[in-house]
Amino acid sequence: MDGMEFFQLSAGKWRSQRTTHHLAFRRSETGESEIDVATLAADHPQVVEICRLHQVEPSKAAGGALVNWQGTMAWDRSEEENHTGSSVMVIVPDPDNPRQGSLLRERGYAEIVPVAGRYLIDDEDALVLLTEYETMSSEERFCFVSSDVRMRTSTVKRFGGFSTASLCVETRIGSDLDDERRETLVPQQAQDVLAVRQFQSALGW
């Protein structure tokens, strides 16, 4: 599997249930969101635009994805918090290895600025995104439990020591699972995957 194949498997609408651990406060926060993922061909105007923004030759891109999201978190205070947005991500594989390379964005998740990070497909065919910002760094890992269920773990480390870590269970909307079965099945699947893979984390996931 390469980066674009992972994007293609991720295309569609997802419901995400998130738990975020705020290490500085020793507290956790829950949230949920809906995410839309659409793949973009290598010659799509938005892919070409992002490549030029980062001064990368567009012919080197394998393609990209347009991601839209809308969500809420438990600590939100009325209209003061906004968890709605969109981002275009472009895959530029290394010449000698399509399973890793550069990931270009017109805006990051942790900071709303154009950002170039790294991606890799690990030995379990999970997608890992590594991003360095001016004031923080982030690492995200996406893996499929089944064709309609994904797991996502992420950590954000801010310079100065403030860190957060998140675990998301993401279920494709419109799959063969109805809402009642999804509520009972997904948490158990998540626990099974966590037990097998034994995520190494100070939070004890």
Short mmCIF file of C-alpha atoms in Angstrom, two decimals:
data_model
loop_
_atom_site.label_atom_id
_atom_site.label_comp_id
_atom_site.label_asym_id
_atom_site.label_seq_id
_atom_site.Cartn_x
_atom_site.Cartn_y
_atom_site.Cartn_z
CA MET A 1 0.00 0.00 0.00
CA ASP A 2 1.16 3.55 -0.70
CA GLY A 3 -0.07 6.94 0.52
CA MET A 4 -2.62 7.54 -2.25
CA GLU A 5 -4.07 4.04 -1.86
CA PHE A 6 -4.64 4.82 1.83
CA PHE A 7 -6.42 8.07 0.86
CA GLN A 8 -8.60 6.16 -1.60
CA LEU A 9 -9.61 3.66 1.10
CA SER A 10 -10.48 6.63 3.34
CA ALA A 11 -12.76 8.39 0.84
CA GLY A 12 -16.27 8.98 2.14
CA LYS A 13 -18.08 10.33 5.20
CA TRP A 14 -16.97 9.35 8.71
CA ARG A 15 -18.31 9.79 12.23
CA SER A 16 -15.45 10.28 14.70
CA GLN A 17 -15.62 9.79 18.49
CA ARG A 18 -12.61 11.35 20.19
CA THR A 19 -11.04 11.30 23.62
CA THR A 20 -8.33 13.93 24.15
CA HIS A 21 -5.98 13.82 27.14
CA HIS A 22 -4.67 17.21 28.30
CA LEU A 23 -1.51 16.19 30.11
CA ALA A 24 -0.87 19.55 31.76
CA PHE A 25 -4.32 19.50 33.39
CA ARG A 26 -4.37 15.71 34.00
CA ARG A 27 -7.85 15.64 32.53
CA SER A 28 -9.52 14.08 29.50
CA GLU A 29 -12.13 15.57 27.18
CA THR A 30 -14.53 13.83 24.82
CA GLY A 31 -15.86 15.03 21.49
CA GLU A 32 -17.34 13.95 18.21
CA SER A 33 -17.27 15.11 14.61
CA GLU A 34 -18.25 14.28 11.06
CA ILE A 35 -15.48 14.13 8.48
CA ASP A 36 -15.74 14.09 4.68
CA VAL A 37 -12.78 12.83 2.66
CA ALA A 38 -12.55 13.16 -1.15
CA THR A 39 -9.52 12.07 -3.17
CA LEU A 40 -7.98 14.43 -5.73
CA ALA A 41 -6.15 13.34 -8.89
CA ALA A 42 -2.53 14.35 -9.38
CA ASP A 43 -3.52 16.95 -12.00
CA HIS A 44 -6.39 18.43 -9.96
CA PRO A 45 -6.10 22.26 -9.80
CA GLN A 46 -6.01 22.23 -5.97
CA VAL A 47 -3.14 19.70 -5.97
CA VAL A 48 -1.22 21.83 -8.46
CA GLU A 49 -1.91 24.96 -6.39
CA ILE A 50 -0.63 23.38 -3.15
CA CYS A 51 2.53 22.14 -4.88
CA ARG A 52 3.25 25.64 -6.20
CA LEU A 53 2.55 27.12 -2.77
CA HIS A 54 5.34 24.91 -1.41
CA GLN A 55 7.56 25.40 -4.47
CA VAL A 56 7.32 21.71 -5.41
CA GLU A 57 7.12 20.58 -9.04
CA PRO A 58 3.46 19.48 -9.50
CA SER A 59 4.48 16.50 -11.66
CA LYS A 60 6.06 14.92 -8.57
CA ALA A 61 2.70 14.68 -6.73
CA ALA A 62 0.80 11.38 -6.65
CA GLY A 63 -2.48 13.10 -5.81
CA GLY A 64 -4.21 14.39 -2.72
CA ALA A 65 -7.30 14.56 -0.54
CA LEU A 66 -9.79 17.24 0.41
CA VAL A 67 -10.88 16.86 4.06
CA ASN A 68 -13.83 18.72 5.61
CA TRP A 69 -14.79 18.39 9.27
CA GLN A 70 -17.38 19.68 11.71
CA GLY A 71 -17.35 18.74 15.38
CA THR A 72 -17.79 19.62 19.02
CA MET A 73 -15.75 19.04 22.19
CA ALA A 74 -17.02 18.73 25.76
CA TRP A 75 -15.19 21.84 26.99
CA ASP A 76 -16.64 24.11 24.29
CA ARG A 77 -18.13 27.35 25.54
CA SER A 78 -21.14 28.21 23.35
CA GLU A 79 -20.01 29.95 20.16
CA GLU A 80 -16.49 30.73 21.38
CA GLU A 81 -15.15 27.43 20.02
CA ASN A 82 -15.12 26.44 16.37
CA HIS A 83 -14.24 22.93 15.23
CA THR A 84 -15.27 23.36 11.60
CA GLY A 85 -12.81 23.54 8.75
CA SER A 86 -11.27 22.03 5.65
CA SER A 87 -7.81 21.19 4.38
CA VAL A 88 -6.18 19.95 1.19
CA MET A 89 -3.39 17.39 1.64
CA VAL A 90 -1.02 16.45 -1.19
CA ILE A 91 1.13 13.32 -1.36
CA VAL A 92 4.63 13.72 -2.86
CA PRO A 93 6.30 10.29 -2.61
CA ASP A 94 10.05 9.84 -2.36
CA PRO A 95 11.46 8.84 -5.76
CA ASP A 96 12.78 5.51 -4.46
CA ASN A 97 9.94 4.61 -2.05
CA PRO A 98 6.23 5.45 -2.60
CA ARG A 99 5.42 4.31 0.96
CA GLN A 100 6.94 7.50 2.34
CA GLY A 101 7.49 11.10 1.31
CA SER A 102 6.29 14.66 1.83
CA LEU A 103 2.77 15.66 2.83
CA LEU A 104 1.88 19.21 1.79
CA ARG A 105 -1.01 21.20 3.27
CA GLU A 106 -2.31 24.71 2.75
CA ARG A 107 -3.14 24.71 6.47
CA GLY A 108 -2.19 22.49 9.37
CA TYR A 109 -4.34 21.05 12.14
CA ALA A 110 -2.31 22.45 15.02
CA GLU A 111 -1.54 25.81 13.36
CA ILE A 112 -3.51 27.46 10.56
CA VAL A 113 -0.55 28.08 8.25
CA PRO A 114 0.80 26.29 5.16
CA VAL A 115 2.87 23.34 6.34
CA ALA A 116 4.95 20.53 4.86
CA GLY A 117 5.39 17.34 6.87
CA ARG A 118 6.33 13.72 6.28
CA TYR A 119 4.19 10.65 5.79
CA LEU A 120 5.00 6.97 5.89
CA ILE A 121 3.15 3.68 5.61
CA ASP A 122 4.38 1.45 8.44
CA ASP A 123 4.75 -2.33 8.54
CA GLU A 124 1.04 -2.72 9.47
CA ASP A 125 -0.09 -0.58 6.51
CA ALA A 126 -1.04 2.28 8.83
CA LEU A 127 -0.55 5.87 7.72
CA VAL A 128 1.73 7.95 9.97
CA LEU A 129 1.91 11.75 9.60
CA LEU A 130 4.77 13.71 11.17
CA THR A 131 4.57 17.51 11.23
CA GLU A 132 6.85 20.17 12.69
CA TYR A 133 5.34 23.60 13.26
CA GLU A 134 7.04 26.75 14.53
CA THR A 135 5.78 26.27 18.08
CA MET A 136 4.86 22.58 18.25
CA SER A 137 5.11 19.14 16.64
CA SER A 138 2.47 16.51 15.96
CA GLU A 139 2.33 12.81 15.13
CA GLU A 140 -0.82 11.08 13.84
CA ARG A 141 -1.38 7.40 13.06
CA PHE A 142 -4.38 6.08 11.09
CA CYS A 143 -5.16 2.36 10.79
CA PHE A 144 -8.13 0.35 9.53
CA VAL A 145 -9.86 -2.08 11.88
CA SER A 146 -12.14 -3.01 8.96
CA SER A 147 -13.15 -1.30 5.73
CA ASP A 148 -15.66 0.83 7.66
CA VAL A 149 -13.83 1.40 10.96
CA ARG A 150 -10.62 3.36 11.48
CA MET A 151 -8.53 4.08 14.55
CA ARG A 152 -6.60 7.34 14.88
CA THR A 153 -4.07 8.25 17.54
CA SER A 154 -2.33 11.61 17.73
CA THR A 155 -0.01 13.55 19.97
CA VAL A 156 0.74 17.27 19.94
CA LYS A 157 3.81 18.51 21.76
CA ARG A 158 4.13 22.24 22.31
CA PHE A 159 7.51 23.77 22.96
CA GLY A 160 7.66 24.41 26.69
CA GLY A 161 6.16 21.06 27.69
CA PHE A 162 2.38 21.37 27.16
CA SER A 163 1.13 18.25 25.39
CA THR A 164 -2.11 16.55 24.36
CA ALA A 165 -2.80 13.02 23.17
CA SER A 166 -5.96 11.80 21.43
CA LEU A 167 -7.62 8.53 20.49
CA CYS A 168 -10.40 8.47 17.87
CA VAL A 169 -12.69 5.69 16.67
CA GLU A 170 -13.96 6.64 13.22
CA THR A 171 -16.90 4.82 11.60
CA ARG A 172 -17.84 5.20 7.97
CA ILE A 173 -21.39 6.59 7.68
CA GLY A 174 -23.62 4.67 5.29
CA SER A 175 -21.94 1.29 5.77
CA ASP A 176 -23.87 -1.94 6.29
CA LEU A 177 -23.83 -1.36 10.07
CA ASP A 178 -26.87 0.41 11.39
CA ASP A 179 -26.53 2.96 14.22
CA GLU A 180 -27.53 0.53 17.00
CA ARG A 181 -25.02 -2.16 15.96
CA ARG A 182 -22.32 0.47 15.42
CA GLU A 183 -22.67 1.76 19.00
CA THR A 184 -22.22 -1.73 20.49
CA LEU A 185 -19.68 -3.12 18.04
CA VAL A 186 -17.18 -0.34 17.52
CA PRO A 187 -16.02 0.10 21.15
CA GLN A 188 -15.37 -3.65 21.45
CA GLN A 189 -13.43 -3.66 18.19
CA ALA A 190 -11.40 -0.76 19.47
CA GLN A 191 -10.58 -2.57 22.69
CA ASP A 192 -9.55 -5.69 20.78
CA VAL A 193 -7.20 -3.73 18.54
CA LEU A 194 -5.71 -1.86 21.46
CA ALA A 195 -5.05 -5.10 23.31
CA VAL A 196 -3.35 -6.72 20.34
CA ARG A 197 -1.20 -3.80 19.28
CA GLN A 198 -0.44 -2.55 22.81
CA PHE A 199 -0.08 1.13 21.97
CA GLN A 200 2.96 2.47 23.84
CA SER A 201 1.79 5.60 25.64
CA ALA A 202 2.26 7.28 28.99
CA LEU A 203 -1.54 7.45 29.14
CA GLY A 204 -1.92 3.68 29.25
CA TRP A 205 -4.23 3.30 26.25
#
